[in-house]
Amino acid sequence: AKSRGRNRYSHYLPCLTTAARERFELERSLRRAIAQEELSLVFQPLVELPAQRVVGAEVLLRWHSAEHGDVSPVRFIPLAEDSGLIVPIGAWVLHQACRQGRLWLDQGLPLETLAVNLSPVQFMHHDVVALVREALAHSGFPAHALELEITEGALVQQVARATDTLKALCDMGVRVSVDDFGTGYSSLAYLRRFALHKLKIDRSFMQGVPVERAESGLVQGILDLGHKLGMCVLAEGVEQQAQLDWLVAAGCDQIQGYLISRPLPAQDYVEWWTARLSE
Ligand code: C2E
Ligand code: CA
Ligand code: CA
Ligand code: CA
């Protein structure tokens, strides 16, 4: 019976390698993740320099799968993008995030920025403006407190469309930031063309700061570039006090990273923030 079971299985997926089969299984589970309530949000504080005032948080998605355990977004986001599942998942994230943000404002937390990641797939192929308008209207979350993070690749692929989308979001009062800045191999021309609020320096650049001269020089260059263009600049992946000290001296506007806090579930985030407010 055992060997027949195995035969039957290989009959279903005759030409898939182990890796491809794993992917297939993961996608099948992901397809049910929303309905099974396996997805959740965590919140990583964003801190303003030099005073280290908390301005809000970046929303990050977590998946605890009944079949596969905790799966990293680094693994399941690309899968969701390839399969189109990112559209319902991304919509779920935005609606949930705005609802949570509204709750916090009602509780009196001075939340200025709730940053939500938008996949390039959502940004380019779907009516993201309608989605954002709907999420804001349903939740009552204020547009001016919402920040959308997109990678530079999303901006340079369909320029005309990106221009219209960004203009519509800007008219609504929503801010847009460039995520993973410096890793997208794109020209910098788009920085002039679009109304972008913030540059987020990718955490790979922070690893050599402040010890490596070349990397520190790169980060200083991005700070100067962003500031010349009137943008806010945030450094991601700050893990050490020496990095923070260097960033303060370099004039960085905001930071995010394990030194301040790991991403936290909603309840823990409120407790962390409340404790900090009363310090
Ligand atoms: P990202 O948008 O660049 O998010 C920052 C990632 O860096 C997060 O990983 C965060 O936990 C991690 N991180 C923050 N501070 C530090 C630090 O000090 N050191 C180190 N080593 N890492 C730090 P996470 O949560 O695993 O997310 C990975 C990526 O998955 C995100 O990168 C983003 O591209 C994607 N992602 C996560 N949630 C969503 C979502 O809701 N929608 C979309 N479209 N993508 C998402
Ligand atoms: Ca991000
Ligand atoms: Ca990033
Ligand atoms: Ca990243």
Short mmCIF file of C-alpha atoms and ligand atoms in Angstrom, two decimals:
data_model
loop_
_atom_site.label_atom_id
_atom_site.label_comp_id
_atom_site.label_asym_id
_atom_site.label_seq_id
_atom_site.Cartn_x
_atom_site.Cartn_y
_atom_site.Cartn_z
CA ALA A 1 0.00 0.00 0.00
CA LYS A 2 2.91 2.27 0.85
CA SER A 3 4.54 1.97 -2.55
CA ARG A 4 1.19 2.43 -4.26
CA GLY A 5 0.76 5.67 -2.31
CA ARG A 6 4.10 6.87 -3.49
CA ASN A 7 3.32 5.86 -7.07
CA ARG A 8 0.05 7.67 -6.93
CA TYR A 9 1.81 10.78 -5.68
CA SER A 10 4.45 10.71 -8.40
CA HIS A 11 1.65 10.15 -10.87
CA TYR A 12 0.10 13.46 -9.85
CA LEU A 13 3.32 15.44 -10.08
CA PRO A 14 5.36 13.37 -12.48
CA CYS A 15 8.04 15.80 -13.55
CA LEU A 16 8.53 18.06 -10.56
CA THR A 17 11.83 18.25 -8.74
CA THR A 18 11.79 18.28 -4.95
CA ALA A 19 12.26 22.05 -4.89
CA ALA A 20 9.43 22.58 -7.36
CA ARG A 21 7.16 20.28 -5.40
CA GLU A 22 7.92 22.17 -2.19
CA ARG A 23 7.06 25.40 -3.93
CA PHE A 24 3.83 23.90 -5.19
CA GLU A 25 2.88 22.73 -1.68
CA LEU A 26 3.79 26.10 -0.20
CA GLU A 27 1.70 27.94 -2.76
CA ARG A 28 -1.25 25.67 -2.10
CA SER A 29 -1.02 26.47 1.62
CA LEU A 30 -0.53 30.17 0.98
CA ARG A 31 -3.69 30.20 -1.12
CA ARG A 32 -5.62 29.29 2.05
CA ALA A 33 -3.62 31.38 4.48
CA ILE A 34 -5.97 34.37 4.68
CA ALA A 35 -9.10 32.28 5.19
CA GLN A 36 -7.30 30.10 7.76
CA GLU A 37 -6.18 33.22 9.62
CA GLU A 38 -2.54 32.24 9.38
CA LEU A 39 -1.32 35.70 8.39
CA SER A 40 -0.52 38.40 10.91
CA LEU A 41 1.20 41.76 11.07
CA VAL A 42 4.18 42.87 13.11
CA PHE A 43 5.32 46.44 13.61
CA GLN A 44 8.88 47.76 13.65
CA PRO A 45 9.38 51.22 15.20
CA LEU A 46 10.65 54.12 13.10
CA VAL A 47 12.67 56.57 15.14
CA GLU A 48 13.53 60.18 14.39
CA LEU A 49 17.08 61.46 14.94
CA PRO A 50 18.73 62.98 16.84
CA ALA A 51 16.19 62.78 19.70
CA GLN A 52 15.19 59.14 18.98
CA ARG A 53 11.52 60.05 19.07
CA VAL A 54 9.21 57.26 17.85
CA VAL A 55 7.21 58.47 14.85
CA GLY A 56 5.48 55.22 13.97
CA ALA A 57 6.17 51.82 12.48
CA GLU A 58 6.73 49.76 9.36
CA VAL A 59 4.18 47.01 8.94
CA LEU A 60 5.68 43.60 8.15
CA LEU A 61 3.77 40.47 7.23
CA ARG A 62 4.16 37.15 9.03
CA TRP A 63 2.86 33.73 8.02
CA HIS A 64 2.45 30.89 10.47
CA SER A 65 1.43 27.93 8.32
CA ALA A 66 -0.24 24.89 9.87
CA GLU A 67 1.66 22.69 7.41
CA HIS A 68 5.00 24.48 7.10
CA GLY A 69 5.45 26.36 10.37
CA ASP A 70 6.77 29.93 10.29
CA VAL A 71 7.64 30.90 6.73
CA SER A 72 9.76 34.00 6.10
CA PRO A 73 8.37 36.73 3.83
CA VAL A 74 11.64 36.52 1.93
CA ARG A 75 10.35 33.12 0.81
CA PHE A 76 6.61 33.57 0.48
CA ILE A 77 6.37 37.12 -0.90
CA PRO A 78 8.11 36.17 -4.19
CA LEU A 79 5.83 33.13 -4.39
CA ALA A 80 2.80 35.34 -3.82
CA GLU A 81 4.04 37.71 -6.52
CA ASP A 82 4.56 34.95 -9.09
CA SER A 83 1.18 33.37 -8.42
CA GLY A 84 -0.83 36.59 -8.23
CA LEU A 85 -1.72 35.85 -4.60
CA ILE A 86 0.02 39.09 -3.66
CA VAL A 87 -3.09 40.96 -4.82
CA PRO A 88 -5.51 39.61 -2.17
CA ILE A 89 -2.70 39.32 0.41
CA GLY A 90 -1.53 42.89 -0.21
CA ALA A 91 -5.10 44.15 0.07
CA TRP A 92 -5.52 42.27 3.34
CA VAL A 93 -2.31 43.80 4.73
CA LEU A 94 -3.35 47.35 3.84
CA HIS A 95 -6.85 47.00 5.28
CA GLN A 96 -5.56 45.37 8.49
CA ALA A 97 -2.80 47.94 8.90
CA CYS A 98 -5.18 50.89 8.51
CA ARG A 99 -7.63 49.33 10.94
CA GLN A 100 -4.87 48.82 13.52
CA GLY A 101 -3.59 52.36 12.95
CA ARG A 102 -7.08 53.77 13.53
CA LEU A 103 -7.35 51.83 16.81
CA TRP A 104 -4.04 53.22 18.01
CA LEU A 105 -5.00 56.78 17.17
CA ASP A 106 -8.27 56.26 19.05
CA GLN A 107 -6.24 55.03 22.03
CA GLY A 108 -4.25 58.25 21.93
CA LEU A 109 -0.96 56.98 20.53
CA PRO A 110 0.72 59.82 18.58
CA LEU A 111 1.11 57.75 15.41
CA GLU A 112 2.46 59.92 12.58
CA THR A 113 3.64 57.26 10.17
CA LEU A 114 2.37 53.82 9.40
CA ALA A 115 4.50 52.44 6.56
CA VAL A 116 3.08 49.63 4.44
CA ASN A 117 5.04 47.71 1.79
CA LEU A 118 3.54 47.60 -1.68
CA SER A 119 4.68 44.94 -4.11
CA PRO A 120 5.67 46.16 -7.60
CA VAL A 121 3.13 43.65 -8.90
CA GLN A 122 0.35 45.46 -7.05
CA PHE A 123 1.75 48.86 -7.92
CA MET A 124 1.97 48.24 -11.66
CA HIS A 125 -0.86 45.93 -12.53
CA HIS A 126 -3.70 46.74 -10.23
CA ASP A 127 -5.69 49.74 -9.25
CA VAL A 128 -3.67 50.56 -6.22
CA VAL A 129 -5.22 54.01 -5.92
CA ALA A 130 -8.69 52.52 -5.52
CA LEU A 131 -7.35 50.00 -3.00
CA VAL A 132 -5.75 52.71 -0.88
CA ARG A 133 -8.82 54.94 -1.04
CA GLU A 134 -10.99 52.02 0.06
CA ALA A 135 -8.72 50.99 2.93
CA LEU A 136 -8.63 54.56 4.23
CA ALA A 137 -12.38 55.02 3.88
CA HIS A 138 -13.24 51.69 5.55
CA SER A 139 -10.89 52.20 8.49
CA GLY A 140 -11.12 55.95 8.94
CA PHE A 141 -7.31 56.06 9.07
CA PRO A 142 -5.99 59.48 7.97
CA ALA A 143 -4.23 59.57 4.60
CA HIS A 144 -1.48 61.84 5.91
CA ALA A 145 -0.33 59.14 8.37
CA LEU A 146 -0.03 56.46 5.70
CA GLU A 147 3.26 55.88 3.92
CA LEU A 148 3.62 53.37 1.11
CA GLU A 149 7.00 51.73 0.48
CA ILE A 150 7.85 50.77 -3.05
CA THR A 151 11.12 49.64 -4.59
CA GLU A 152 12.78 51.70 -7.31
CA GLY A 153 12.15 48.95 -9.87
CA ALA A 154 8.44 49.62 -9.61
CA LEU A 155 9.01 53.25 -10.54
CA VAL A 156 11.11 52.82 -13.64
CA GLN A 157 9.26 50.03 -15.45
CA GLN A 158 6.15 51.89 -16.57
CA VAL A 159 6.95 55.53 -16.09
CA ALA A 160 3.69 57.02 -17.37
CA ARG A 161 1.59 54.75 -15.21
CA ALA A 162 3.80 55.23 -12.17
CA THR A 163 3.56 59.01 -12.62
CA ASP A 164 -0.25 58.92 -12.65
CA THR A 165 -0.42 56.57 -9.67
CA LEU A 166 2.00 58.64 -7.59
CA LYS A 167 0.18 61.85 -8.45
CA ALA A 168 -3.16 60.36 -7.39
CA LEU A 169 -1.68 59.09 -4.10
CA CYS A 170 -0.04 62.46 -3.47
CA ASP A 171 -3.34 64.26 -4.12
CA MET A 172 -4.95 61.99 -1.55
CA GLY A 173 -2.30 63.05 0.96
CA VAL A 174 -0.56 59.66 1.13
CA ARG A 175 3.26 59.67 1.21
CA VAL A 176 5.42 57.34 -0.86
CA SER A 177 8.92 56.21 0.02
CA VAL A 178 11.61 54.39 -1.95
CA ASP A 179 12.45 51.09 -0.27
CA ASP A 180 15.84 49.35 -0.48
CA PHE A 181 17.29 52.46 -2.08
CA GLY A 182 20.51 51.84 -3.97
CA THR A 183 19.96 48.15 -4.74
CA GLY A 184 17.76 48.44 -7.82
CA TYR A 185 20.38 49.20 -10.51
CA SER A 186 18.21 52.01 -11.84
CA SER A 187 19.10 55.48 -13.02
CA LEU A 188 18.54 58.30 -10.59
CA ALA A 189 16.49 60.35 -13.06
CA TYR A 190 13.25 59.12 -11.53
CA LEU A 191 14.03 60.91 -8.27
CA ARG A 192 13.44 64.25 -9.98
CA ARG A 193 10.39 63.10 -11.87
CA PHE A 194 8.31 61.76 -9.03
CA ALA A 195 7.03 63.28 -5.82
CA LEU A 196 8.69 60.95 -3.35
CA HIS A 197 8.78 61.63 0.36
CA LYS A 198 11.53 59.42 1.70
CA LEU A 199 14.57 57.34 0.78
CA LYS A 200 15.13 54.18 2.79
CA ILE A 201 18.79 53.21 2.64
CA ASP A 202 19.02 49.46 2.26
CA ARG A 203 20.40 47.62 5.22
CA SER A 204 23.20 46.04 3.14
CA PHE A 205 24.85 49.49 3.05
CA MET A 206 24.72 49.83 6.82
CA GLN A 207 26.84 46.78 7.50
CA GLY A 208 30.15 48.59 6.90
CA VAL A 209 29.15 51.75 8.80
CA PRO A 210 31.10 53.33 10.42
CA VAL A 211 34.21 51.15 10.01
CA GLU A 212 34.43 50.86 6.22
CA ARG A 213 35.26 54.16 4.55
CA ALA A 214 33.70 53.24 1.21
CA GLU A 215 30.37 52.16 2.63
CA SER A 216 30.17 55.08 5.03
CA GLY A 217 30.91 57.36 2.08
CA LEU A 218 28.07 55.79 0.11
CA VAL A 219 25.62 56.29 2.95
CA GLN A 220 26.78 59.91 3.39
CA GLY A 221 26.31 60.40 -0.36
CA ILE A 222 22.74 59.07 -0.26
CA LEU A 223 21.96 61.33 2.71
CA ASP A 224 23.26 64.38 0.84
CA LEU A 225 21.43 63.41 -2.35
CA GLY A 226 18.13 62.90 -0.53
CA HIS A 227 18.47 66.15 1.38
CA LYS A 228 19.35 68.16 -1.76
CA LEU A 229 16.13 66.85 -3.28
CA GLY A 230 14.18 67.82 -0.17
CA MET A 231 13.56 64.25 0.90
CA CYS A 232 13.58 62.55 4.28
CA VAL A 233 16.27 59.83 4.55
CA LEU A 234 15.95 56.75 6.76
CA ALA A 235 18.65 54.16 7.44
CA GLU A 236 17.46 50.56 7.74
CA GLY A 237 19.09 47.73 9.63
CA VAL A 238 20.74 49.77 12.39
CA GLU A 239 22.06 47.20 14.85
CA GLN A 240 24.88 48.95 16.71
CA GLN A 241 25.22 52.06 18.83
CA ALA A 242 28.28 53.08 16.77
CA GLN A 243 26.10 53.11 13.64
CA LEU A 244 23.50 55.25 15.35
CA ASP A 245 26.13 57.73 16.58
CA TRP A 246 27.62 57.97 13.11
CA LEU A 247 24.16 58.51 11.54
CA VAL A 248 23.34 61.30 13.99
CA ALA A 249 26.58 63.08 13.08
CA ALA A 250 25.91 62.49 9.38
CA GLY A 251 22.50 64.15 9.61
CA CYS A 252 20.29 61.11 9.02
CA ASP A 253 16.59 61.86 9.65
CA GLN A 254 15.23 58.51 10.81
CA ILE A 255 16.41 55.00 11.63
CA GLN A 256 14.96 51.55 11.98
CA GLY A 257 16.65 48.39 13.19
CA TYR A 258 17.22 45.80 15.87
CA LEU A 259 19.12 48.37 18.01
CA ILE A 260 15.81 50.18 18.55
CA SER A 261 13.50 47.19 18.35
CA ARG A 262 12.72 44.06 16.36
CA PRO A 263 9.34 43.98 14.62
CA LEU A 264 6.71 43.37 17.32
CA PRO A 265 3.15 42.02 17.40
CA ALA A 266 0.55 44.81 17.87
CA GLN A 267 0.12 44.36 21.61
CA ASP A 268 3.87 44.23 22.32
CA TYR A 269 4.41 47.25 20.12
CA VAL A 270 1.93 49.34 22.13
CA GLU A 271 3.54 48.25 25.40
CA TRP A 272 7.01 49.03 24.08
CA TRP A 273 5.92 52.44 22.88
CA THR A 274 3.94 53.32 26.00
CA ALA A 275 6.92 52.43 28.20
CA ARG A 276 9.10 54.68 26.05
CA LEU A 277 6.66 57.59 26.13
CA SER A 278 6.64 57.58 29.92
CA GLU A 279 10.44 57.43 30.24
P1 C2E B 1 11.93 45.23 3.81
O1 C2E B 1 10.71 45.95 3.37
O2 C2E B 1 13.26 45.80 3.41
O3 C2E B 1 11.79 45.09 5.39
C1 C2E B 1 12.86 45.17 6.28
C2 C2E B 1 13.34 43.79 6.68
O4 C2E B 1 14.53 43.93 7.45
C3 C2E B 1 12.34 43.05 7.57
O5 C2E B 1 12.47 41.66 7.29
C4 C2E B 1 12.87 43.36 8.97
O6 C2E B 1 12.48 42.41 9.94
C5 C2E B 1 14.36 43.31 8.71
N1 C2E B 1 15.13 44.10 9.68
C6 C2E B 1 14.74 45.23 10.30
N2 C2E B 1 15.73 45.69 11.10
C7 C2E B 1 16.78 44.86 10.95
C8 C2E B 1 18.12 44.81 11.52
O7 C2E B 1 18.52 45.65 12.31
N3 C2E B 1 18.91 43.78 11.12
C9 C2E B 1 18.48 42.84 10.25
N4 C2E B 1 19.34 41.87 9.92
N5 C2E B 1 17.24 42.85 9.69
C10 C2E B 1 16.40 43.85 10.05
P2 C2E B 1 11.20 40.73 7.05
O8 C2E B 1 10.10 41.13 7.98
O9 C2E B 1 11.71 39.32 7.06
O10 C2E B 1 10.73 41.13 5.60
C11 C2E B 1 11.54 40.85 4.49
C12 C2E B 1 11.01 41.48 3.24
O11 C2E B 1 9.75 40.89 2.88
C13 C2E B 1 10.71 42.97 3.39
O12 C2E B 1 11.90 43.70 3.26
C14 C2E B 1 9.75 43.18 2.25
O13 C2E B 1 10.44 43.29 1.04
C15 C2E B 1 8.96 41.88 2.25
N6 C2E B 1 7.71 42.09 3.01
C16 C2E B 1 7.44 41.94 4.32
N7 C2E B 1 6.14 42.24 4.59
C17 C2E B 1 5.59 42.60 3.40
C18 C2E B 1 4.26 43.02 3.00
O14 C2E B 1 3.33 43.19 3.80
N8 C2E B 1 4.06 43.27 1.66
C19 C2E B 1 5.08 43.16 0.75
N9 C2E B 1 4.79 43.42 -0.56
N10 C2E B 1 6.31 42.78 1.09
C20 C2E B 1 6.57 42.50 2.40
CA CA B 2 10.04 47.99 3.47
CA CA B 3 13.81 47.92 2.98
CA CA B 4 14.98 44.76 1.94
#
